Amino acid sequence: FLLRPTESNIENMGKLLKQPIFSESYIFFTNTMPDEYLKRLAYADEYATVKSIQEIYLDYFIVNEKMFHFNIQSERNNNVNYENDKYDQIINGLFSICISNKAYPNIKIIKGSKDSLFISNKLQLKLLSEMDLINKNIGIEQNSTLIIYDRSEDPITPLLTQWTYQAMVHDNFQIINKKLLKQMTRIQIIDDRVIINNSKTVIFFKYDVYYKK
């Protein structure tokens, strides 16, 4: 099982362990696993089917070599709720990126952005709380810079049309997690869904990332 360490996932995994359908279970979490969650799974594992629990820091979605996202739908809401699970997902996702890329960053933000300040403070606290992990895998010295930029500070970019095949296909058909619900020629088709932006498997995209006349 590959799971995000969330309350709902732990609850569902606990129910599955109490009525197992597999003789052995191997669980991989995409981020750090709180001790409370681990205890709950141990208590639910009445048949001792769990053979391994590991943390692999993949709590984000890769678009291509230089881009990622957290699969969070944007909302237009003036009433900011910092207890929202989406903020936790952003913070945990950034932490996961730091660990998987062996980066212990110096965090910079845009002055005046409350959202950026909140996320940076929470991320810094999470990094400090996981210093044993960081020291083991990265080291004690900061080796990179993470800039948290609030898109509300940039009203122009969303209005522009990007001159790349990837962006134009997304504008017209919408790409969801690298897949496109549309059959197209010259692009790899898998089960009526199309992988459009993987330069390692789609030769067309590799050599024609940017628009050419």
mmCIF file with all atom_site columns, C-alpha atoms in Angstrom:
data_model
loop_
_atom_site.group_PDB
_atom_site.id
_atom_site.type_symbol
_atom_site.label_atom_id
_atom_site.label_alt_id
_atom_site.label_comp_id
_atom_site.label_asym_id
_atom_site.label_entity_id
_atom_site.label_seq_id
_atom_site.pdbx_PDB_ins_code
_atom_site.Cartn_x
_atom_site.Cartn_y
_atom_site.Cartn_z
_atom_site.occupancy
_atom_site.B_iso_or_equiv
_atom_site.pdbx_formal_charge
_atom_site.auth_seq_id
_atom_site.auth_comp_id
_atom_site.auth_asym_id
_atom_site.auth_atom_id
_atom_site.pdbx_PDB_model_num
ATOM 1   C CA . PHE A 1 1   ? 0.000   0.000   0.000   1.00 0.00 ? 1   PHE A CA 1
ATOM 2   C CA . LEU A 1 2   ? 1.219   3.503   -0.858  1.00 0.00 ? 2   LEU A CA 1
ATOM 3   C CA . LEU A 1 3   ? -0.508  6.073   1.364   1.00 0.00 ? 3   LEU A CA 1
ATOM 4   C CA . ARG A 1 4   ? -0.350  9.671   2.457   1.00 0.00 ? 4   ARG A CA 1
ATOM 5   C CA . PRO A 1 5   ? -0.195  9.768   6.292   1.00 0.00 ? 5   PRO A CA 1
ATOM 6   C CA . THR A 1 6   ? -3.611  11.354  6.821   1.00 0.00 ? 6   THR A CA 1
ATOM 7   C CA . GLU A 1 7   ? -6.344  10.738  9.365   1.00 0.00 ? 7   GLU A CA 1
ATOM 8   C CA . SER A 1 8   ? -8.718  9.226   6.804   1.00 0.00 ? 8   SER A CA 1
ATOM 9   C CA . ASN A 1 9   ? -6.053  6.933   5.342   1.00 0.00 ? 9   ASN A CA 1
ATOM 10  C CA . ILE A 1 10  ? -5.057  5.659   8.778   1.00 0.00 ? 10  ILE A CA 1
ATOM 11  C CA . GLU A 1 11  ? -8.690  5.017   9.657   1.00 0.00 ? 11  GLU A CA 1
ATOM 12  C CA . ASN A 1 12  ? -9.319  3.105   6.418   1.00 0.00 ? 12  ASN A CA 1
ATOM 13  C CA . MET A 1 13  ? -6.055  1.172   6.732   1.00 0.00 ? 13  MET A CA 1
ATOM 14  C CA . GLY A 1 14  ? -6.983  0.196   10.300  1.00 0.00 ? 14  GLY A CA 1
ATOM 15  C CA . LYS A 1 15  ? -10.321 -1.189  9.113   1.00 0.00 ? 15  LYS A CA 1
ATOM 16  C CA . LEU A 1 16  ? -8.567  -3.179  6.395   1.00 0.00 ? 16  LEU A CA 1
ATOM 17  C CA . LEU A 1 17  ? -6.063  -4.652  8.856   1.00 0.00 ? 17  LEU A CA 1
ATOM 18  C CA . LYS A 1 18  ? -8.834  -5.781  11.175  1.00 0.00 ? 18  LYS A CA 1
ATOM 19  C CA . GLN A 1 19  ? -10.384 -7.700  8.297   1.00 0.00 ? 19  GLN A CA 1
ATOM 20  C CA . PRO A 1 20  ? -7.378  -8.475  6.080   1.00 0.00 ? 20  PRO A CA 1
ATOM 21  C CA . ILE A 1 21  ? -7.688  -9.708  2.513   1.00 0.00 ? 21  ILE A CA 1
ATOM 22  C CA . PHE A 1 22  ? -3.934  -10.330 2.150   1.00 0.00 ? 22  PHE A CA 1
ATOM 23  C CA . SER A 1 23  ? -1.736  -12.663 4.179   1.00 0.00 ? 23  SER A CA 1
ATOM 24  C CA . GLU A 1 24  ? 1.053   -10.043 4.171   1.00 0.00 ? 24  GLU A CA 1
ATOM 25  C CA . SER A 1 25  ? 0.954   -6.242  3.996   1.00 0.00 ? 25  SER A CA 1
ATOM 26  C CA . TYR A 1 26  ? 3.753   -3.814  3.138   1.00 0.00 ? 26  TYR A CA 1
ATOM 27  C CA . ILE A 1 27  ? 2.884   -0.181  3.800   1.00 0.00 ? 27  ILE A CA 1
ATOM 28  C CA . PHE A 1 28  ? 4.745   2.805   2.362   1.00 0.00 ? 28  PHE A CA 1
ATOM 29  C CA . PHE A 1 29  ? 3.925   6.312   3.547   1.00 0.00 ? 29  PHE A CA 1
ATOM 30  C CA . THR A 1 30  ? 4.741   9.327   1.399   1.00 0.00 ? 30  THR A CA 1
ATOM 31  C CA . ASN A 1 31  ? 5.833   11.429  4.352   1.00 0.00 ? 31  ASN A CA 1
ATOM 32  C CA . THR A 1 32  ? 6.890   11.191  7.982   1.00 0.00 ? 32  THR A CA 1
ATOM 33  C CA . MET A 1 33  ? 4.679   8.944   10.068  1.00 0.00 ? 33  MET A CA 1
ATOM 34  C CA . PRO A 1 34  ? 3.515   10.311  13.455  1.00 0.00 ? 34  PRO A CA 1
ATOM 35  C CA . ASP A 1 35  ? 3.946   7.876   16.351  1.00 0.00 ? 35  ASP A CA 1
ATOM 36  C CA . GLU A 1 36  ? 0.214   8.125   17.093  1.00 0.00 ? 36  GLU A CA 1
ATOM 37  C CA . TYR A 1 37  ? -0.645  6.757   13.648  1.00 0.00 ? 37  TYR A CA 1
ATOM 38  C CA . LEU A 1 38  ? 1.893   3.967   14.009  1.00 0.00 ? 38  LEU A CA 1
ATOM 39  C CA . LYS A 1 39  ? 0.369   2.903   17.329  1.00 0.00 ? 39  LYS A CA 1
ATOM 40  C CA . ARG A 1 40  ? -3.114  2.866   15.820  1.00 0.00 ? 40  ARG A CA 1
ATOM 41  C CA . LEU A 1 41  ? -1.988  0.620   12.971  1.00 0.00 ? 41  LEU A CA 1
ATOM 42  C CA . ALA A 1 42  ? -0.183  -1.707  15.387  1.00 0.00 ? 42  ALA A CA 1
ATOM 43  C CA . TYR A 1 43  ? -3.335  -1.984  17.495  1.00 0.00 ? 43  TYR A CA 1
ATOM 44  C CA . ALA A 1 44  ? -5.470  -2.694  14.397  1.00 0.00 ? 44  ALA A CA 1
ATOM 45  C CA . ASP A 1 45  ? -3.070  -5.347  13.068  1.00 0.00 ? 45  ASP A CA 1
ATOM 46  C CA . GLU A 1 46  ? -4.676  -8.168  15.055  1.00 0.00 ? 46  GLU A CA 1
ATOM 47  C CA . TYR A 1 47  ? -3.623  -10.846 12.556  1.00 0.00 ? 47  TYR A CA 1
ATOM 48  C CA . ALA A 1 48  ? 0.009   -9.638  12.290  1.00 0.00 ? 48  ALA A CA 1
ATOM 49  C CA . THR A 1 49  ? -0.155  -9.251  8.522   1.00 0.00 ? 49  THR A CA 1
ATOM 50  C CA . VAL A 1 50  ? 1.978   -6.103  8.402   1.00 0.00 ? 50  VAL A CA 1
ATOM 51  C CA . LYS A 1 51  ? 5.537   -7.089  7.545   1.00 0.00 ? 51  LYS A CA 1
ATOM 52  C CA . SER A 1 52  ? 7.008   -3.671  6.850   1.00 0.00 ? 52  SER A CA 1
ATOM 53  C CA . ILE A 1 53  ? 6.200   0.036   7.240   1.00 0.00 ? 53  ILE A CA 1
ATOM 54  C CA . GLN A 1 54  ? 8.479   2.523   5.506   1.00 0.00 ? 54  GLN A CA 1
ATOM 55  C CA . GLU A 1 55  ? 8.599   6.229   4.760   1.00 0.00 ? 55  GLU A CA 1
ATOM 56  C CA . ILE A 1 56  ? 9.343   7.286   1.190   1.00 0.00 ? 56  ILE A CA 1
ATOM 57  C CA . TYR A 1 57  ? 9.221   11.020  0.606   1.00 0.00 ? 57  TYR A CA 1
ATOM 58  C CA . LEU A 1 58  ? 7.000   11.300  -2.460  1.00 0.00 ? 58  LEU A CA 1
ATOM 59  C CA . ASP A 1 59  ? 4.207   13.506  -1.152  1.00 0.00 ? 59  ASP A CA 1
ATOM 60  C CA . TYR A 1 60  ? 3.882   15.443  -4.410  1.00 0.00 ? 60  TYR A CA 1
ATOM 61  C CA . PHE A 1 61  ? 3.068   14.935  -8.090  1.00 0.00 ? 61  PHE A CA 1
ATOM 62  C CA . ILE A 1 62  ? 5.794   15.326  -10.718 1.00 0.00 ? 62  ILE A CA 1
ATOM 63  C CA . VAL A 1 63  ? 4.756   17.120  -13.908 1.00 0.00 ? 63  VAL A CA 1
ATOM 64  C CA . ASN A 1 64  ? 8.160   17.041  -15.572 1.00 0.00 ? 64  ASN A CA 1
ATOM 65  C CA . GLU A 1 65  ? 11.819  17.437  -14.652 1.00 0.00 ? 65  GLU A CA 1
ATOM 66  C CA . LYS A 1 66  ? 11.395  21.031  -13.430 1.00 0.00 ? 66  LYS A CA 1
ATOM 67  C CA . MET A 1 67  ? 7.814   21.157  -12.173 1.00 0.00 ? 67  MET A CA 1
ATOM 68  C CA . PHE A 1 68  ? 5.627   19.567  -9.516  1.00 0.00 ? 68  PHE A CA 1
ATOM 69  C CA . HIS A 1 69  ? 2.305   20.169  -7.784  1.00 0.00 ? 69  HIS A CA 1
ATOM 70  C CA . PHE A 1 70  ? 0.347   18.891  -4.778  1.00 0.00 ? 70  PHE A CA 1
ATOM 71  C CA . ASN A 1 71  ? -2.894  18.051  -6.601  1.00 0.00 ? 71  ASN A CA 1
ATOM 72  C CA . ILE A 1 72  ? -4.796  20.734  -4.674  1.00 0.00 ? 72  ILE A CA 1
ATOM 73  C CA . GLN A 1 73  ? -7.739  22.445  -6.316  1.00 0.00 ? 73  GLN A CA 1
ATOM 74  C CA . SER A 1 74  ? -7.558  26.225  -6.042  1.00 0.00 ? 74  SER A CA 1
ATOM 75  C CA . GLU A 1 75  ? -10.319 28.079  -4.230  1.00 0.00 ? 75  GLU A CA 1
ATOM 76  C CA . ARG A 1 76  ? -11.399 31.705  -4.292  1.00 0.00 ? 76  ARG A CA 1
ATOM 77  C CA . ASN A 1 77  ? -12.219 32.350  -0.674  1.00 0.00 ? 77  ASN A CA 1
ATOM 78  C CA . ASN A 1 78  ? -11.502 35.502  1.280   1.00 0.00 ? 78  ASN A CA 1
ATOM 79  C CA . ASN A 1 79  ? -12.063 33.717  4.603   1.00 0.00 ? 79  ASN A CA 1
ATOM 80  C CA . VAL A 1 80  ? -8.672  32.072  5.148   1.00 0.00 ? 80  VAL A CA 1
ATOM 81  C CA . ASN A 1 81  ? -8.715  29.071  7.465   1.00 0.00 ? 81  ASN A CA 1
ATOM 82  C CA . TYR A 1 82  ? -5.208  28.008  8.448   1.00 0.00 ? 82  TYR A CA 1
ATOM 83  C CA . GLU A 1 83  ? -6.629  24.842  10.012  1.00 0.00 ? 83  GLU A CA 1
ATOM 84  C CA . ASN A 1 84  ? -7.589  23.696  6.515   1.00 0.00 ? 84  ASN A CA 1
ATOM 85  C CA . ASP A 1 85  ? -6.063  20.351  5.529   1.00 0.00 ? 85  ASP A CA 1
ATOM 86  C CA . LYS A 1 86  ? -4.826  21.924  2.302   1.00 0.00 ? 86  LYS A CA 1
ATOM 87  C CA . TYR A 1 87  ? -2.276  23.989  4.207   1.00 0.00 ? 87  TYR A CA 1
ATOM 88  C CA . ASP A 1 88  ? -1.032  20.846  5.928   1.00 0.00 ? 88  ASP A CA 1
ATOM 89  C CA . GLN A 1 89  ? -0.735  19.161  2.525   1.00 0.00 ? 89  GLN A CA 1
ATOM 90  C CA . ILE A 1 90  ? 1.321   22.078  1.170   1.00 0.00 ? 90  ILE A CA 1
ATOM 91  C CA . ILE A 1 91  ? 3.648   22.066  4.191   1.00 0.00 ? 91  ILE A CA 1
ATOM 92  C CA . ASN A 1 92  ? 4.065   18.286  4.166   1.00 0.00 ? 92  ASN A CA 1
ATOM 93  C CA . GLY A 1 93  ? 4.569   18.316  0.409   1.00 0.00 ? 93  GLY A CA 1
ATOM 94  C CA . LEU A 1 94  ? 7.330   20.926  0.637   1.00 0.00 ? 94  LEU A CA 1
ATOM 95  C CA . PHE A 1 95  ? 8.983   18.944  3.416   1.00 0.00 ? 95  PHE A CA 1
ATOM 96  C CA . SER A 1 96  ? 8.825   15.803  1.289   1.00 0.00 ? 96  SER A CA 1
ATOM 97  C CA . ILE A 1 97  ? 10.440  17.628  -1.628  1.00 0.00 ? 97  ILE A CA 1
ATOM 98  C CA . CYS A 1 98  ? 13.247  18.868  0.610   1.00 0.00 ? 98  CYS A CA 1
ATOM 99  C CA . ILE A 1 99  ? 14.032  15.388  1.942   1.00 0.00 ? 99  ILE A CA 1
ATOM 100 C CA . SER A 1 100 ? 13.782  13.576  -1.396  1.00 0.00 ? 100 SER A CA 1
ATOM 101 C CA . ASN A 1 101 ? 16.096  16.146  -3.010  1.00 0.00 ? 101 ASN A CA 1
ATOM 102 C CA . LYS A 1 102 ? 18.459  16.156  -0.013  1.00 0.00 ? 102 LYS A CA 1
ATOM 103 C CA . ALA A 1 103 ? 17.865  19.855  0.536   1.00 0.00 ? 103 ALA A CA 1
ATOM 104 C CA . TYR A 1 104 ? 17.977  21.620  3.901   1.00 0.00 ? 104 TYR A CA 1
ATOM 105 C CA . PRO A 1 105 ? 16.831  25.051  2.721   1.00 0.00 ? 105 PRO A CA 1
ATOM 106 C CA . ASN A 1 106 ? 17.059  28.605  3.883   1.00 0.00 ? 106 ASN A CA 1
ATOM 107 C CA . ILE A 1 107 ? 13.436  29.749  3.447   1.00 0.00 ? 107 ILE A CA 1
ATOM 108 C CA . LYS A 1 108 ? 12.630  33.099  1.825   1.00 0.00 ? 108 LYS A CA 1
ATOM 109 C CA . ILE A 1 109 ? 9.197   34.664  1.378   1.00 0.00 ? 109 ILE A CA 1
ATOM 110 C CA . ILE A 1 110 ? 7.598   37.722  -0.197  1.00 0.00 ? 110 ILE A CA 1
ATOM 111 C CA . LYS A 1 111 ? 7.186   40.438  2.430   1.00 0.00 ? 111 LYS A CA 1
ATOM 112 C CA . GLY A 1 112 ? 3.575   41.118  3.320   1.00 0.00 ? 112 GLY A CA 1
ATOM 113 C CA . SER A 1 113 ? 2.126   37.744  2.305   1.00 0.00 ? 113 SER A CA 1
ATOM 114 C CA . LYS A 1 114 ? 0.345   36.188  5.302   1.00 0.00 ? 114 LYS A CA 1
ATOM 115 C CA . ASP A 1 115 ? -0.044  32.828  3.540   1.00 0.00 ? 115 ASP A CA 1
ATOM 116 C CA . SER A 1 116 ? 3.644   32.633  2.678   1.00 0.00 ? 116 SER A CA 1
ATOM 117 C CA . LEU A 1 117 ? 4.603   33.604  6.232   1.00 0.00 ? 117 LEU A CA 1
ATOM 118 C CA . PHE A 1 118 ? 2.304   30.957  7.723   1.00 0.00 ? 118 PHE A CA 1
ATOM 119 C CA . ILE A 1 119 ? 3.593   28.204  5.411   1.00 0.00 ? 119 ILE A CA 1
ATOM 120 C CA . SER A 1 120 ? 7.244   29.143  5.924   1.00 0.00 ? 120 SER A CA 1
ATOM 121 C CA . ASN A 1 121 ? 6.894   29.198  9.728   1.00 0.00 ? 121 ASN A CA 1
ATOM 122 C CA . LYS A 1 122 ? 5.132   25.833  9.791   1.00 0.00 ? 122 LYS A CA 1
ATOM 123 C CA . LEU A 1 123 ? 7.647   24.307  7.393   1.00 0.00 ? 123 LEU A CA 1
ATOM 124 C CA . GLN A 1 124 ? 10.534  25.605  9.487   1.00 0.00 ? 124 GLN A CA 1
ATOM 125 C CA . LEU A 1 125 ? 8.996   24.028  12.601  1.00 0.00 ? 125 LEU A CA 1
ATOM 126 C CA . LYS A 1 126 ? 8.578   20.713  10.780  1.00 0.00 ? 126 LYS A CA 1
ATOM 127 C CA . LEU A 1 127 ? 12.198  20.800  9.600   1.00 0.00 ? 127 LEU A CA 1
ATOM 128 C CA . LEU A 1 128 ? 13.385  21.501  13.150  1.00 0.00 ? 128 LEU A CA 1
ATOM 129 C CA . SER A 1 129 ? 11.228  18.685  14.537  1.00 0.00 ? 129 SER A CA 1
ATOM 130 C CA . GLU A 1 130 ? 12.816  16.255  12.077  1.00 0.00 ? 130 GLU A CA 1
ATOM 131 C CA . MET A 1 131 ? 16.445  17.283  12.581  1.00 0.00 ? 131 MET A CA 1
ATOM 132 C CA . ASP A 1 132 ? 17.533  13.701  13.269  1.00 0.00 ? 132 ASP A CA 1
ATOM 133 C CA . LEU A 1 133 ? 16.233  12.695  9.842   1.00 0.00 ? 133 LEU A CA 1
ATOM 134 C CA . ILE A 1 134 ? 17.821  15.741  8.208   1.00 0.00 ? 134 ILE A CA 1
ATOM 135 C CA . ASN A 1 135 ? 21.185  15.211  9.901   1.00 0.00 ? 135 ASN A CA 1
ATOM 136 C CA . LYS A 1 136 ? 21.210  11.571  8.834   1.00 0.00 ? 136 LYS A CA 1
ATOM 137 C CA . ASN A 1 137 ? 20.288  12.148  5.182   1.00 0.00 ? 137 ASN A CA 1
ATOM 138 C CA . ILE A 1 138 ? 21.436  15.693  4.422   1.00 0.00 ? 138 ILE A CA 1
ATOM 139 C CA . GLY A 1 139 ? 23.617  17.216  7.125   1.00 0.00 ? 139 GLY A CA 1
ATOM 140 C CA . ILE A 1 140 ? 23.364  20.055  9.587   1.00 0.00 ? 140 ILE A CA 1
ATOM 141 C CA . GLU A 1 141 ? 24.318  22.825  7.157   1.00 0.00 ? 141 GLU A CA 1
ATOM 142 C CA . GLN A 1 142 ? 21.707  24.572  5.010   1.00 0.00 ? 142 GLN A CA 1
ATOM 143 C CA . ASN A 1 143 ? 22.554  23.814  1.381   1.00 0.00 ? 143 ASN A CA 1
ATOM 144 C CA . SER A 1 144 ? 19.812  25.490  -0.665  1.00 0.00 ? 144 SER A CA 1
ATOM 145 C CA . THR A 1 145 ? 17.249  28.293  -0.800  1.00 0.00 ? 145 THR A CA 1
ATOM 146 C CA . LEU A 1 146 ? 13.485  27.788  -0.917  1.00 0.00 ? 146 LEU A CA 1
ATOM 147 C CA . ILE A 1 147 ? 11.474  30.788  -2.110  1.00 0.00 ? 147 ILE A CA 1
ATOM 148 C CA . ILE A 1 148 ? 7.759   30.657  -1.252  1.00 0.00 ? 148 ILE A CA 1
ATOM 149 C CA . TYR A 1 149 ? 5.923   32.963  -3.628  1.00 0.00 ? 149 TYR A CA 1
ATOM 150 C CA . ASP A 1 150 ? 2.238   33.821  -3.313  1.00 0.00 ? 150 ASP A CA 1
ATOM 151 C CA . ARG A 1 151 ? 0.583   33.760  -6.745  1.00 0.00 ? 151 ARG A CA 1
ATOM 152 C CA . SER A 1 152 ? -1.809  36.499  -5.626  1.00 0.00 ? 152 SER A CA 1
ATOM 153 C CA . GLU A 1 153 ? 1.199   38.811  -5.961  1.00 0.00 ? 153 GLU A CA 1
ATOM 154 C CA . ASP A 1 154 ? 1.326   38.025  -9.699  1.00 0.00 ? 154 ASP A CA 1
ATOM 155 C CA . PRO A 1 155 ? -1.989  38.800  -11.472 1.00 0.00 ? 155 PRO A CA 1
ATOM 156 C CA . ILE A 1 156 ? -0.448  38.884  -14.971 1.00 0.00 ? 156 ILE A CA 1
ATOM 157 C CA . THR A 1 157 ? 1.011   35.391  -15.546 1.00 0.00 ? 157 THR A CA 1
ATOM 158 C CA . PRO A 1 158 ? -2.331  33.487  -15.338 1.00 0.00 ? 158 PRO A CA 1
ATOM 159 C CA . LEU A 1 159 ? -3.660  35.699  -18.156 1.00 0.00 ? 159 LEU A CA 1
ATOM 160 C CA . LEU A 1 160 ? -0.836  34.832  -20.549 1.00 0.00 ? 160 LEU A CA 1
ATOM 161 C CA . THR A 1 161 ? -0.867  32.055  -23.139 1.00 0.00 ? 161 THR A CA 1
ATOM 162 C CA . GLN A 1 162 ? 2.139   29.823  -22.768 1.00 0.00 ? 162 GLN A CA 1
ATOM 163 C CA . TRP A 1 163 ? 3.821   28.909  -26.072 1.00 0.00 ? 163 TRP A CA 1
ATOM 164 C CA . THR A 1 164 ? 4.563   25.290  -25.285 1.00 0.00 ? 164 THR A CA 1
ATOM 165 C CA . TYR A 1 165 ? 2.813   22.169  -26.558 1.00 0.00 ? 165 TYR A CA 1
ATOM 166 C CA . GLN A 1 166 ? 2.279   21.080  -22.980 1.00 0.00 ? 166 GLN A CA 1
ATOM 167 C CA . ALA A 1 167 ? 0.517   24.322  -22.001 1.00 0.00 ? 167 ALA A CA 1
ATOM 168 C CA . MET A 1 168 ? -1.568  24.538  -25.157 1.00 0.00 ? 168 MET A CA 1
ATOM 169 C CA . VAL A 1 169 ? -2.775  20.947  -24.854 1.00 0.00 ? 169 VAL A CA 1
ATOM 170 C CA . HIS A 1 170 ? -3.649  21.604  -21.195 1.00 0.00 ? 170 HIS A CA 1
ATOM 171 C CA . ASP A 1 171 ? -5.567  24.770  -22.109 1.00 0.00 ? 171 ASP A CA 1
ATOM 172 C CA . ASN A 1 172 ? -7.628  22.937  -24.727 1.00 0.00 ? 172 ASN A CA 1
ATOM 173 C CA . PHE A 1 173 ? -8.086  19.479  -23.219 1.00 0.00 ? 173 PHE A CA 1
ATOM 174 C CA . GLN A 1 174 ? -6.868  19.680  -19.590 1.00 0.00 ? 174 GLN A CA 1
ATOM 175 C CA . ILE A 1 175 ? -4.109  17.390  -18.364 1.00 0.00 ? 175 ILE A CA 1
ATOM 176 C CA . ILE A 1 176 ? -4.815  15.690  -15.033 1.00 0.00 ? 176 ILE A CA 1
ATOM 177 C CA . ASN A 1 177 ? -1.849  13.960  -13.362 1.00 0.00 ? 177 ASN A CA 1
ATOM 178 C CA . LYS A 1 178 ? -0.047  13.567  -16.694 1.00 0.00 ? 178 LYS A CA 1
ATOM 179 C CA . LYS A 1 179 ? -3.111  12.035  -18.336 1.00 0.00 ? 179 LYS A CA 1
ATOM 180 C CA . LEU A 1 180 ? -5.461  13.412  -20.950 1.00 0.00 ? 180 LEU A CA 1
ATOM 181 C CA . LEU A 1 181 ? -8.994  12.123  -21.541 1.00 0.00 ? 181 LEU A CA 1
ATOM 182 C CA . LYS A 1 182 ? -8.699  12.450  -25.297 1.00 0.00 ? 182 LYS A CA 1
ATOM 183 C CA . GLN A 1 183 ? -7.263  10.214  -27.977 1.00 0.00 ? 183 GLN A CA 1
ATOM 184 C CA . MET A 1 184 ? -4.753  12.034  -30.112 1.00 0.00 ? 184 MET A CA 1
ATOM 185 C CA . THR A 1 185 ? -2.435  11.024  -32.928 1.00 0.00 ? 185 THR A CA 1
ATOM 186 C CA . ARG A 1 186 ? 1.349   10.875  -32.484 1.00 0.00 ? 186 ARG A CA 1
ATOM 187 C CA . ILE A 1 187 ? 0.942   10.498  -28.729 1.00 0.00 ? 187 ILE A CA 1
ATOM 188 C CA . GLN A 1 188 ? 1.171   7.317   -26.671 1.00 0.00 ? 188 GLN A CA 1
ATOM 189 C CA . ILE A 1 189 ? -2.277  5.912   -25.835 1.00 0.00 ? 189 ILE A CA 1
ATOM 190 C CA . ILE A 1 190 ? -2.805  3.725   -22.763 1.00 0.00 ? 190 ILE A CA 1
ATOM 191 C CA . ASP A 1 191 ? -6.321  2.423   -21.981 1.00 0.00 ? 191 ASP A CA 1
ATOM 192 C CA . ASP A 1 192 ? -7.938  5.345   -23.831 1.00 0.00 ? 192 ASP A CA 1
ATOM 193 C CA . ARG A 1 193 ? -6.017  7.764   -21.637 1.00 0.00 ? 193 ARG A CA 1
ATOM 194 C CA . VAL A 1 194 ? -3.022  9.647   -22.954 1.00 0.00 ? 194 VAL A CA 1
ATOM 195 C CA . ILE A 1 195 ? 0.302   10.331  -21.279 1.00 0.00 ? 195 ILE A CA 1
ATOM 196 C CA . ILE A 1 196 ? 1.195   13.721  -22.697 1.00 0.00 ? 196 ILE A CA 1
ATOM 197 C CA . ASN A 1 197 ? 4.045   15.262  -20.755 1.00 0.00 ? 197 ASN A CA 1
ATOM 198 C CA . ASN A 1 198 ? 6.560   12.564  -19.981 1.00 0.00 ? 198 ASN A CA 1
ATOM 199 C CA . SER A 1 199 ? 9.668   13.406  -21.973 1.00 0.00 ? 199 SER A CA 1
ATOM 200 C CA . LYS A 1 200 ? 11.267  10.066  -21.061 1.00 0.00 ? 200 LYS A CA 1
ATOM 201 C CA . THR A 1 201 ? 8.592   7.914   -22.701 1.00 0.00 ? 201 THR A CA 1
ATOM 202 C CA . VAL A 1 202 ? 6.991   10.199  -25.298 1.00 0.00 ? 202 VAL A CA 1
ATOM 203 C CA . ILE A 1 203 ? 9.580   11.043  -27.951 1.00 0.00 ? 203 ILE A CA 1
ATOM 204 C CA . PHE A 1 204 ? 7.309   13.665  -29.508 1.00 0.00 ? 204 PHE A CA 1
ATOM 205 C CA . PHE A 1 205 ? 7.225   15.654  -26.287 1.00 0.00 ? 205 PHE A CA 1
ATOM 206 C CA . LYS A 1 206 ? 10.949  15.227  -25.656 1.00 0.00 ? 206 LYS A CA 1
ATOM 207 C CA . TYR A 1 207 ? 12.010  16.931  -28.887 1.00 0.00 ? 207 TYR A CA 1
ATOM 208 C CA . ASP A 1 208 ? 9.056   19.310  -29.309 1.00 0.00 ? 208 ASP A CA 1
ATOM 209 C CA . VAL A 1 209 ? 8.495   20.693  -25.826 1.00 0.00 ? 209 VAL A CA 1
ATOM 210 C CA . TYR A 1 210 ? 8.323   24.235  -27.154 1.00 0.00 ? 210 TYR A CA 1
ATOM 211 C CA . TYR A 1 211 ? 6.261   25.450  -30.059 1.00 0.00 ? 211 TYR A CA 1
ATOM 212 C CA . LYS A 1 212 ? 8.005   25.401  -33.428 1.00 0.00 ? 212 LYS A CA 1
ATOM 213 C CA . LYS A 1 213 ? 6.863   26.791  -36.762 1.00 0.00 ? 213 LYS A CA 1
#
